[in-house]
Amino acid sequence: MNKLYSSLLALTISTTLNAQEPLTAAQSDPKILGWMQGFPPAANRTVSLFDGSFFEFPAIRYSVCHMREFFPTKVVRSADQGNYSFKQKLDAKIGNITFIPLGKDEPVSIETSLAETYADGFIVLHKGKVVYERYFGELDPEGTHAVMSVSKTFTGTLGALLLAEGVLDENKLVKDYVPELANSAFGDATIRQVLDMTTSLDYSEDYADPKADVWVFSAAGNPVPLPADYKGPKNYYEFLQTVHKAGSHGQAFGYKTINTDAMGWIISKVTGKSIPDLLSERIWQPIGAHHDGYYQIDRSGIAFAGGGFNANLRDLAMFGEMIRNNGYFNKKQVLPKAVIDDIRKGGRQEDFAKAGYTNLKNWSYRNMWWVAHNEDGAFSARGVHGQAIYIDPAAEMVLVRLASHHTASNTANDPYSLPAYQAIADYLKKK
Amino acid sequence: MNKLYSSLLALTISTTLNAQEPLTAAQSDPKILGWMQGFPPAANRTVSLFDGSFFEFPAIRYSVCHMREFFPTKVVRSADQGNYSFKQKLDAKIGNITFIPLGKDEPVSIETSLAETYADGFIVLHKGKVVYERYFGELDPEGTHAVMSVSKTFTGTLGALLLAEGVLDENKLVKDYVPELANSAFGDATIRQVLDMTTSLDYSEDYADPKADVWVFSAAGNPVPLPADYKGPKNYYEFLQTVHKAGSHGQAFGYKTINTDAMGWIISKVTGKSIPDLLSERIWQPIGAHHDGYYQIDRSGIAFAGGGFNANLRDLAMFGEMIRNNGYFNKKQVLPKAVIDDIRKGGRQEDFAKAGYTNLKNWSYRNMWWVAHNEDGAFSARGVHGQAIYIDPAAEMVLVRLASHHTASNTANDPYSLPAYQAIADYLKKK
C-alpha cells in the first residue's frame, strides 16, 4: 500500500485517538478558531480531507456542518411544495432545568449539558410545538449537519416500512434478495437479524486498531483515485461480499455499521431505488422537509447507508415528530402505524445485554432504533460524537441534538445526555 | 508527474477530442444507456471521475445532471420562504416553429433543434409566463444541471453589482484589491478589463493541447490527493498568481476562464464572502429560487467561479427574467437597473471582433455577458456543450437551454441555436 493511500485510512469514520486535554465547547467554536475563513484560508486553518485534519477535534466541529465540501454526495430532495412549519411555544426555562449527570453528584443545567456535549444544534418539541431551540458554532437554522449513525435509523425505518408493506419478509435470508451476498457472512442471516444487528460477523469496528476491518471498509467506500497496486474492494458492496461469519447469527446484539450497508443493498435491490432517492420519496418529501439532505457516496455512487446522511435540525425534528405520532404528520399517514409499533416494541433485551453497554441498561435495538424500555417508553436514534433523535411518548416530547463532541463514542457524552433528556421530559409532563 | 496524477489531467473541463461518429440525442439518452443504474451499476456503465469517462460523450449526458456526485461542492442556498412560481401560458406550437440553421438551406423545427443540440432542458418565457418547457434524458423539473461558463455571467453580474454600489471601482487595478496578484498578469489590469476579459494573458485554454495551461489550472483546482513530488499550485488562487502577461491589457477580447476566477477572488476579498454565499444572498434567495444550487470547489474550499455552478432550469429562468425586468423580480428590486443598463450597453465591438467568432458577428462581451447588438437588443450567458440563458428584450422573451452536446465548443451548436432563438422571438413578437 503506497504512502498516499495509507494516509487515506484516517478518513470517513475517523475519531480522536490522540486527544490532548480537549478545548471546551466555547474554546473550540469553529467561528472563533477560524477554520476555512479568509480568501484563501490560512494553511493552518485549512481543513483537509487528505491530511487527516478533517475529522480530528477541533476541526471536526467545522467539518460536520460542511461534509459536502469534502466528499461527493447524493441529494435527498426535500419537499418543493407543502413544506411543514412548526408552531412555536418557546420556554426559556428549559435551559435552567437541572439534572445530575451519570456518575456525578452535583446537578448541572441543560444549558451546561449543551456545552459539555459540544452541541451544535438542539431542538425540543412538546406536543408537536417547538419549546426550545438552540444553535452553536458552525450550525445555523438553515444548515445541515452530519448525523453519523443516526443514518442507520433511516435505513432501518425504510426496511421496517418494506416489511410492513410485504415487499420484504423478515424471515427470508439475505441471499434471497441479494445473491451476491450468498457466500458472505450475510448470506444466511435473516432480514430481521440484519435489521436488529444480531448477525455474527468477523468484523472489527475498533477505530483504535489501525488493522481493524473498518479501515478496509472505509477505504473501499472512499471515492479517491486508487493506487495501481490496490487489490481490495472498490466500493461498499464489494467489501460486504468479503465479510465472514464469526459464529451463529441471532445470538447477540453486535453493533456493526456494515449491517446497515447490507440492509441498504437489500432495500435498493427490492425497490430499484437508491437509499437517498427512497428516503426522499417515502419520508423527506411527505413530511414536508425544507432542506435537501444528502449522503456521502462511494466511487460507484452507492450511498453510505450506515453513516453518511446529513440533514437539517428542524427537518430531523419533523421526522421524529412523525414517528411519535405513529406515522401521521403533515396531513398524511407517512408510515403505517405498524412500523412504529414494531420499533417501540423493541428487540430482545437479553441479546442487547451481551453487548455490555453500561449506560444503556435494559435497552434493546430494533429496526436500527435504540429502545430504552423505560417507564416513558423512550426510544432513540444515536450517532457518534453526540448525534441523537430522542422520542419520549409519555412526555409527548421529541428532541434532536446535533453535536461535535471531541470523542466519538457516545459513552463520552451519555452521562450529560440521557439524564438531561429525562429531566426535560419530566418537566414537560407537568406542563 | 506520476501516472495517477497524469490521469487526472483529463478532468474538470475535459472535452470530446476523439469523438467517433457521435450517437444522436435519442441514442445517447442516459436513461437508455443506463449509466449508474443498478445496485451496483455494471462496470461498463459506471461513470468515474478517475478514468476520464466522467466528461466524455456520451457519459457526459449523465454527469452534467450529477456533478455533486463526483466532486466536493458548496451550496448556493435557495429561498426558504417566498419562493417564486411562474404563471404558465403553454403554447405547443412553439415546437413547430421553423428556422434555417446557419450554413444550411432547409428549414428545421424547434423540436428538431432540441435534438440536434442535445438539449436536456429548455424553457421559454414570454412576458414572464412559461410558454414552452421541455425536459429530456437525465434532467427533470426538480433537478440541477452544470451550467459551465454560464457561471461566469453570475460572477460578472455580482461584479457589476459591486461596481454599481461603489464597493468596487472599475478603474482601479486588481492589485489594489488583491495584493497577492500584484506580480501576476492580473496585477495591473483594471477591474473593467477583467470583467470584460480584455486582459492579455499568457495562458492557453486549448483543450486539444495536453500541454495547455488550462490543465495546470484544472489540476490546481482538483481536490484529490497530491502526489509527493507535486510542485504546482494547489488551489485556484495559487494558480492565478503564476499567470504572466502576454502583451498589453485593454487591446482585445480574449475569452479566458481565469479572468472570472480572478474576479471571484476580487469579489470575495471586498465582500468577505465566497461566491456561492454572495450569489445566494444577493440573487438566489431574493429571486425566490426553489432549489439549492452549488459550485464545485477546490481543496481550499474556493468555488470555481469560472465554470463550477450547477442550478435548476426554472431557477435559471427566474434569474433571466429578473435581468429582463431591469433587476425587479419577485416583488423586489434585486439588482439596480444601472447594472442591467451597463450589461445591455455591451463592450467594445472592435475588441470583440479581434477574437474571430464567426457565428457572433458584431457581438461584444460586457460584465461576462455576451451582447448581440442586434435589432432586438439580445444578450446571453453561454457555456460549453450548449448551456445558454438568452434574453430578447424586444420580444419580451427569456429562454434557458441546458444541454450535453458531444462537442464542447458552442461553435458546434450555435447554427441550430441562435437562429432558433430568433425564430421564437419573432413568433412571440406577433402574439
JSON list of C-alpha atoms in Angstrom, two decimals, chain B residues 14-15 48 89 93 123 206 228 260 263 302 314 326 348 398 407 419 428:
[
{"chain": "B", "resi": 14, "resn": "SER", "atom": "CA", "xyz": [-12.34, 17.98, -20.46]},
{"chain": "B", "resi": 15, "resn": "THR", "atom": "CA", "xyz": [-13.94, 17.70, -23.83]},
{"chain": "B", "resi": 48, "resn": "SER", "atom": "CA", "xyz": [-15.90, 7.52, -13.00]},
{"chain": "B", "resi": 89, "resn": "LYS", "atom": "CA", "xyz": [-49.37, 30.00, -20.77]},
{"chain": "B", "resi": 93, "resn": "LYS", "atom": "CA", "xyz": [-46.91, 25.42, -31.44]},
{"chain": "B", "resi": 123, "resn": "ILE", "atom": "CA", "xyz": [-37.71, 26.75, -21.14]},
{"chain": "B", "resi": 206, "resn": "ASP", "atom": "CA", "xyz": [-6.86, 24.94, -25.89]},
{"chain": "B", "resi": 228, "resn": "ALA", "atom": "CA", "xyz": [4.55, 13.61, -3.10]},
{"chain": "B", "resi": 260, "resn": "THR", "atom": "CA", "xyz": [-13.56, 35.05, -13.92]},
{"chain": "B", "resi": 263, "resn": "MET", "atom": "CA", "xyz": [-12.88, 38.36, -10.48]},
{"chain": "B", "resi": 302, "resn": "ILE", "atom": "CA", "xyz": [-12.66, 28.02, -3.23]},
{"chain": "B", "resi": 314, "resn": "ARG", "atom": "CA", "xyz": [-36.65, 27.21, -13.75]},
{"chain": "B", "resi": 326, "resn": "ASN", "atom": "CA", "xyz": [-34.21, 45.61, -15.17]},
{"chain": "B", "resi": 348, "resn": "ARG", "atom": "CA", "xyz": [-16.34, 47.38, -27.38]},
{"chain": "B", "resi": 398, "resn": "VAL", "atom": "CA", "xyz": [-36.21, 34.85, -21.78]},
{"chain": "B", "resi": 407, "resn": "THR", "atom": "CA", "xyz": [-18.71, 18.82, -28.65]},
{"chain": "B", "resi": 419, "resn": "PRO", "atom": "CA", "xyz": [-31.45, 31.29, -35.46]},
{"chain": "B", "resi": 428, "resn": "LEU", "atom": "CA", "xyz": [-43.64, 35.81, -29.84]}
]
